[in-house]
């Protein structure tokens, strides 16, 4: 499906990691070059470890972090890693002084046994001993049928104002007995207000030569279609977000229920469309960007 077709549907709708180890589960660590920090950060902290018994499950964490006013500097980088054996996903965002943020990394894991949630504080001002105040919980759905779109080894993509990109597509032949689907779409972005943070998986700095201090106004939409049918592309959820210079990296998390339209077919394709409405160029990262479609209701964290 073409991006112009997706954009037409979206615009009508909205008017107003490093390879994880399987056994010993050491801390995930962070490539200091990727943080743009001037000093090595403290090691990651283990927030939670849970054993879920295996099978395909939607695993999710909820991490809340704050930067108390007494800490030096204007911001720190929060890096959150969710890992289940050889599977893993990483989210991050800057935290301003005196503010609190929440990240909810999640991943459809083919065989969720022991999973661990980590958080790392990176002081961007060069004070290596400072850390955010962080808490976290880890949950998983019952064993589910479903599929995911996740390609953490892919290169990042830079898009400019007026452009759009389709990310993390997944196609699934829905089995009988699944009248309602839960659809998820999470996207990891970086605004080109500085060069730092705009590379991934060995890529160059994608913001090089494209820096604009404005920040990026973006639209992120989760859409579903039935390949090979005449049924229209259906946007299920949309967020308009300002990726400001302070936060610099912003995660968008979306989920929706979709009653399966058997008259359109039994195969669905789910993807996320990211569009820059105006402002700075935007980098969409592979690590942290994922879609999923499952045959049960959405996971709720308590």
CSV table of C-alpha atoms in Angstrom, one decimal, residues 1-285:
chain,number,residue,atom,x,y,z
A,1,UNK,CA,0.0,0.0,0.0
A,2,UNK,CA,1.3,3.4,-0.9
A,3,UNK,CA,2.1,6.2,1.6
A,4,UNK,CA,-0.1,8.7,-0.3
A,5,UNK,CA,-3.1,6.4,0.2
A,6,UNK,CA,-2.3,6.1,3.9
A,7,UNK,CA,-2.0,9.8,4.3
A,8,UNK,CA,-5.3,10.4,2.6
A,9,UNK,CA,-7.0,8.2,5.1
A,10,UNK,CA,-5.1,9.6,8.1
A,11,UNK,CA,-5.8,13.2,7.2
A,12,UNK,CA,-9.5,12.6,6.8
A,13,UNK,CA,-9.6,10.9,10.2
A,14,UNK,CA,-8.0,13.7,12.2
A,15,UNK,CA,-9.3,17.1,11.9
A,16,UNK,CA,-9.1,18.8,15.3
A,17,UNK,CA,20.0,-2.5,21.3
A,18,UNK,CA,22.9,-4.5,22.0
A,19,UNK,CA,22.1,-8.2,21.6
A,20,UNK,CA,20.7,-9.4,24.9
A,21,UNK,CA,22.1,-12.6,26.6
A,22,UNK,CA,19.7,-15.5,27.1
A,23,UNK,CA,20.8,-17.1,30.3
A,24,UNK,CA,22.5,-15.0,32.9
A,25,UNK,CA,20.6,-11.8,32.1
A,26,UNK,CA,23.4,-9.3,32.7
A,27,UNK,CA,22.5,-5.6,32.7
A,28,UNK,CA,21.9,-4.5,29.1
A,29,UNK,CA,24.4,-1.6,29.3
A,30,UNK,CA,24.4,1.3,26.9
A,31,UNK,CA,26.8,2.4,24.2
A,32,UNK,CA,28.1,5.7,25.7
A,33,UNK,CA,28.5,7.1,22.2
A,34,UNK,CA,24.8,6.8,21.6
A,35,UNK,CA,23.9,8.9,24.6
A,36,UNK,CA,26.0,11.9,23.7
A,37,UNK,CA,27.1,12.1,27.3
A,38,UNK,CA,30.4,13.6,28.3
A,39,UNK,CA,31.1,11.0,31.0
A,40,UNK,CA,30.3,7.3,31.4
A,41,UNK,CA,26.8,6.9,33.0
A,42,UNK,CA,26.0,4.8,36.0
A,43,UNK,CA,25.2,1.1,35.2
A,44,UNK,CA,21.6,0.2,34.5
A,45,UNK,CA,19.4,-0.6,37.5
A,46,UNK,CA,17.2,-3.7,37.5
A,47,UNK,CA,13.7,-2.6,38.3
A,48,UNK,CA,11.8,-5.9,38.0
A,49,UNK,CA,12.2,-9.5,37.0
A,50,UNK,CA,9.2,-11.8,36.4
A,51,UNK,CA,8.7,-15.4,35.2
A,52,UNK,CA,5.7,-15.9,33.0
A,53,UNK,CA,5.8,-19.6,32.2
A,54,UNK,CA,6.5,-19.4,28.4
A,55,UNK,CA,4.4,-19.2,25.4
A,56,UNK,CA,3.6,-16.1,23.2
A,57,UNK,CA,2.7,-13.2,25.4
A,58,UNK,CA,2.5,-9.4,25.2
A,59,UNK,CA,5.0,-8.3,27.9
A,60,UNK,CA,4.9,-4.7,29.1
A,61,UNK,CA,6.7,-2.5,31.6
A,62,UNK,CA,5.7,0.7,33.2
A,63,UNK,CA,8.6,3.0,34.3
A,64,UNK,CA,8.1,6.3,36.0
A,65,UNK,CA,11.1,8.6,36.4
A,66,UNK,CA,11.6,12.1,37.8
A,67,UNK,CA,14.5,14.5,38.0
A,68,UNK,CA,14.3,16.2,41.5
A,69,UNK,CA,15.1,20.0,41.4
A,70,UNK,CA,18.2,19.6,43.6
A,71,UNK,CA,20.0,17.7,40.8
A,72,UNK,CA,22.3,19.7,38.6
A,73,UNK,CA,21.6,20.5,35.0
A,74,UNK,CA,18.4,21.0,33.1
A,75,UNK,CA,17.8,17.4,31.9
A,76,UNK,CA,18.8,13.8,32.0
A,77,UNK,CA,18.3,10.9,29.6
A,78,UNK,CA,16.2,8.0,30.7
A,79,UNK,CA,16.9,4.7,29.0
A,80,UNK,CA,14.5,1.8,29.6
A,81,UNK,CA,15.2,-1.7,28.4
A,82,UNK,CA,12.7,-4.6,28.5
A,83,UNK,CA,14.3,-8.1,27.9
A,84,UNK,CA,13.0,-11.6,27.8
A,85,UNK,CA,15.9,-14.0,27.0
A,86,UNK,CA,17.1,-13.1,23.6
A,87,UNK,CA,14.2,-10.7,22.9
A,88,UNK,CA,14.5,-7.0,23.9
A,89,UNK,CA,13.2,-3.5,23.2
A,90,UNK,CA,14.6,-0.2,24.3
A,91,UNK,CA,12.8,3.2,24.9
A,92,UNK,CA,14.3,6.5,25.9
A,93,UNK,CA,13.4,10.1,26.6
A,94,UNK,CA,15.0,13.2,28.2
A,95,UNK,CA,13.6,14.1,31.6
A,96,UNK,CA,13.6,17.8,32.5
A,97,UNK,CA,14.6,19.1,36.0
A,98,UNK,CA,11.6,19.0,38.3
A,99,UNK,CA,9.5,16.9,35.9
A,100,UNK,CA,8.2,13.3,35.8
A,101,UNK,CA,7.8,11.0,32.7
A,102,UNK,CA,6.4,7.5,32.2
A,103,UNK,CA,7.5,5.1,29.6
A,104,UNK,CA,5.6,1.8,28.9
A,105,UNK,CA,7.8,-0.5,26.7
A,106,UNK,CA,6.1,-3.6,25.4
A,107,UNK,CA,6.8,-6.4,23.0
A,108,UNK,CA,5.0,-9.4,21.8
A,109,UNK,CA,7.4,-12.2,22.8
A,110,UNK,CA,7.2,-15.6,21.1
A,111,UNK,CA,8.3,-17.4,24.3
A,112,UNK,CA,8.1,-15.3,27.4
A,113,UNK,CA,9.8,-17.0,30.3
A,114,UNK,CA,12.0,-14.8,32.5
A,115,UNK,CA,11.8,-11.1,31.7
A,116,UNK,CA,13.6,-8.2,33.2
A,117,UNK,CA,13.0,-4.4,33.2
A,118,UNK,CA,16.0,-2.1,33.4
A,119,UNK,CA,16.5,1.6,33.6
A,120,UNK,CA,19.5,3.8,33.2
A,121,UNK,CA,20.1,7.5,34.0
A,122,UNK,CA,22.5,9.5,31.8
A,123,UNK,CA,23.5,12.9,32.9
A,124,UNK,CA,23.9,15.0,29.7
A,125,UNK,CA,25.7,17.7,31.6
A,126,UNK,CA,28.7,15.6,32.6
A,127,UNK,CA,27.9,14.7,36.2
A,128,UNK,CA,28.3,10.9,36.1
A,129,UNK,CA,27.1,10.1,39.6
A,130,UNK,CA,23.6,11.7,39.2
A,131,UNK,CA,20.6,9.5,38.8
A,132,UNK,CA,16.9,9.9,38.2
A,133,UNK,CA,14.4,8.6,40.7
A,134,UNK,CA,12.9,5.6,39.0
A,135,UNK,CA,10.3,3.0,39.7
A,136,UNK,CA,8.9,0.2,37.5
A,137,UNK,CA,6.6,-2.8,37.2
A,138,UNK,CA,6.5,-5.6,34.7
A,139,UNK,CA,3.4,-7.5,33.5
A,140,UNK,CA,2.4,-10.0,30.7
A,141,UNK,CA,-0.8,-11.0,29.1
A,142,UNK,CA,-2.0,-14.6,29.2
A,143,UNK,CA,-0.7,-16.7,26.3
A,144,UNK,CA,-2.1,-15.2,23.1
A,145,UNK,CA,-2.3,-15.8,19.4
A,146,UNK,CA,-1.0,-13.0,17.3
A,147,UNK,CA,1.9,-11.5,15.3
A,148,UNK,CA,4.3,-8.5,15.6
A,149,UNK,CA,6.2,-6.1,13.4
A,150,UNK,CA,9.6,-5.5,14.9
A,151,UNK,CA,12.9,-5.1,13.1
A,152,UNK,CA,15.4,-3.8,15.7
A,153,UNK,CA,18.4,-4.2,13.4
A,154,UNK,CA,17.0,-1.9,10.6
A,155,UNK,CA,18.6,1.5,10.0
A,156,UNK,CA,16.8,4.6,11.3
A,157,UNK,CA,14.8,6.8,8.9
A,158,UNK,CA,14.8,10.6,8.7
A,159,UNK,CA,11.7,12.4,7.4
A,160,UNK,CA,11.2,16.1,6.7
A,161,UNK,CA,8.2,18.4,7.1
A,162,UNK,CA,5.4,17.2,4.8
A,163,UNK,CA,6.8,13.7,4.5
A,164,UNK,CA,5.6,10.5,6.0
A,165,UNK,CA,6.9,7.0,6.5
A,166,UNK,CA,5.2,3.7,7.2
A,167,UNK,CA,7.0,1.6,9.9
A,168,UNK,CA,6.8,-1.8,11.4
A,169,UNK,CA,4.2,-3.5,9.2
A,170,UNK,CA,2.9,-6.9,10.2
A,171,UNK,CA,0.5,-9.2,8.3
A,172,UNK,CA,-1.5,-11.9,10.1
A,173,UNK,CA,-3.9,-14.6,9.0
A,174,UNK,CA,-6.4,-14.4,11.9
A,175,UNK,CA,-7.5,-17.8,13.1
A,176,UNK,CA,-11.1,-18.8,13.6
A,177,UNK,CA,-12.7,-17.8,16.9
A,178,UNK,CA,-11.1,-14.4,17.1
A,179,UNK,CA,-13.9,-11.9,16.7
A,180,UNK,CA,-12.0,-8.9,18.2
A,181,UNK,CA,-8.4,-8.0,17.8
A,182,UNK,CA,-6.2,-5.9,20.0
A,183,UNK,CA,-3.9,-3.7,17.9
A,184,UNK,CA,-0.8,-2.0,19.2
A,185,UNK,CA,1.6,0.5,17.7
A,186,UNK,CA,4.6,2.1,19.5
A,187,UNK,CA,7.1,4.5,17.8
A,188,UNK,CA,10.5,5.8,18.9
A,189,UNK,CA,11.4,9.2,17.5
A,190,UNK,CA,14.1,11.9,17.8
A,191,UNK,CA,13.8,15.5,16.6
A,192,UNK,CA,16.7,17.1,14.7
A,193,UNK,CA,17.1,20.0,17.1
A,194,UNK,CA,20.7,18.8,17.5
A,195,UNK,CA,22.8,16.2,15.8
A,196,UNK,CA,23.2,14.0,18.8
A,197,UNK,CA,21.0,10.9,19.2
A,198,UNK,CA,20.2,10.6,15.5
A,199,UNK,CA,22.2,7.5,14.7
A,200,UNK,CA,21.4,3.8,15.3
A,201,UNK,CA,22.7,0.4,14.3
A,202,UNK,CA,25.8,1.7,12.8
A,203,UNK,CA,24.2,4.5,10.7
A,204,UNK,CA,25.6,8.0,10.4
A,205,UNK,CA,24.2,10.9,12.2
A,206,UNK,CA,21.0,11.4,10.2
A,207,UNK,CA,20.4,15.0,11.5
A,208,UNK,CA,23.8,16.1,10.2
A,209,UNK,CA,23.1,19.1,8.0
A,210,UNK,CA,19.4,19.2,8.9
A,211,UNK,CA,19.4,20.8,12.4
A,212,UNK,CA,16.5,23.1,13.2
A,213,UNK,CA,16.0,24.3,16.8
A,214,UNK,CA,12.2,24.4,16.4
A,215,UNK,CA,11.2,20.8,17.3
A,216,UNK,CA,9.0,18.4,15.3
A,217,UNK,CA,5.2,18.5,15.2
A,218,UNK,CA,4.2,15.0,14.2
A,219,UNK,CA,1.1,12.8,13.6
A,220,UNK,CA,1.4,9.1,14.4
A,221,UNK,CA,-1.4,6.8,13.2
A,222,UNK,CA,-2.0,3.1,13.7
A,223,UNK,CA,-3.9,1.7,10.7
A,224,UNK,CA,-5.3,-1.7,9.6
A,225,UNK,CA,-6.2,-3.0,6.2
A,226,UNK,CA,-7.3,-6.2,4.6
A,227,UNK,CA,-4.9,-7.1,1.8
A,228,UNK,CA,-6.5,-8.1,-1.4
A,229,UNK,CA,-9.9,-6.8,-0.5
A,230,UNK,CA,-11.9,-3.7,-1.5
A,231,UNK,CA,-12.3,-2.6,2.1
A,232,UNK,CA,-10.7,0.7,2.9
A,233,UNK,CA,-7.7,1.3,5.0
A,234,UNK,CA,-8.9,2.0,8.6
A,235,UNK,CA,-7.0,4.3,11.0
A,236,UNK,CA,-7.6,2.9,14.5
A,237,UNK,CA,-5.8,5.4,16.6
A,238,UNK,CA,-4.0,8.7,16.0
A,239,UNK,CA,-1.8,11.0,18.1
A,240,UNK,CA,-0.6,14.5,17.3
A,241,UNK,CA,2.7,15.1,19.3
A,242,UNK,CA,5.2,17.9,19.6
A,243,UNK,CA,8.7,16.4,19.9
A,244,UNK,CA,10.3,19.4,21.7
A,245,UNK,CA,14.0,20.2,22.1
A,246,UNK,CA,14.0,19.4,25.8
A,247,UNK,CA,12.6,15.9,25.5
A,248,UNK,CA,14.4,15.3,22.2
A,249,UNK,CA,13.4,11.7,22.1
A,250,UNK,CA,9.7,10.9,22.3
A,251,UNK,CA,7.9,7.6,22.5
A,252,UNK,CA,4.3,7.3,21.3
A,253,UNK,CA,2.2,4.4,22.6
A,254,UNK,CA,-1.1,3.5,21.0
A,255,UNK,CA,-3.6,0.6,21.2
A,256,UNK,CA,-7.1,0.0,19.9
A,257,UNK,CA,-9.7,-2.8,19.6
A,258,UNK,CA,-10.8,-3.8,16.1
A,259,UNK,CA,-13.8,-6.1,15.5
A,260,UNK,CA,-12.6,-8.4,12.7
A,261,UNK,CA,-14.5,-7.8,9.5
A,262,UNK,CA,-14.8,-11.3,8.1
A,263,UNK,CA,-16.6,-9.9,5.0
A,264,UNK,CA,-13.2,-8.2,4.2
A,265,UNK,CA,-11.2,-11.3,4.7
A,266,UNK,CA,-9.4,-13.1,7.4
A,267,UNK,CA,-5.9,-11.6,6.9
A,268,UNK,CA,-5.1,-8.2,8.3
A,269,UNK,CA,-2.1,-5.9,7.9
A,270,UNK,CA,-1.2,-3.5,10.7
A,271,UNK,CA,1.3,-0.6,10.4
A,272,UNK,CA,2.1,2.8,11.8
A,273,UNK,CA,2.3,5.9,9.7
A,274,UNK,CA,4.5,8.7,11.0
A,275,UNK,CA,4.1,12.2,9.4
A,276,UNK,CA,6.0,15.4,10.2
A,277,UNK,CA,3.4,18.1,10.0
A,278,UNK,CA,5.9,21.0,10.3
A,279,UNK,CA,9.1,21.9,12.1
A,280,UNK,CA,12.3,20.0,12.4
A,281,UNK,CA,13.2,16.9,10.6
A,282,UNK,CA,12.5,13.7,12.5
A,283,UNK,CA,14.3,10.4,13.0
A,284,UNK,CA,12.3,7.2,13.4
A,285,UNK,CA,14.3,4.5,15.2
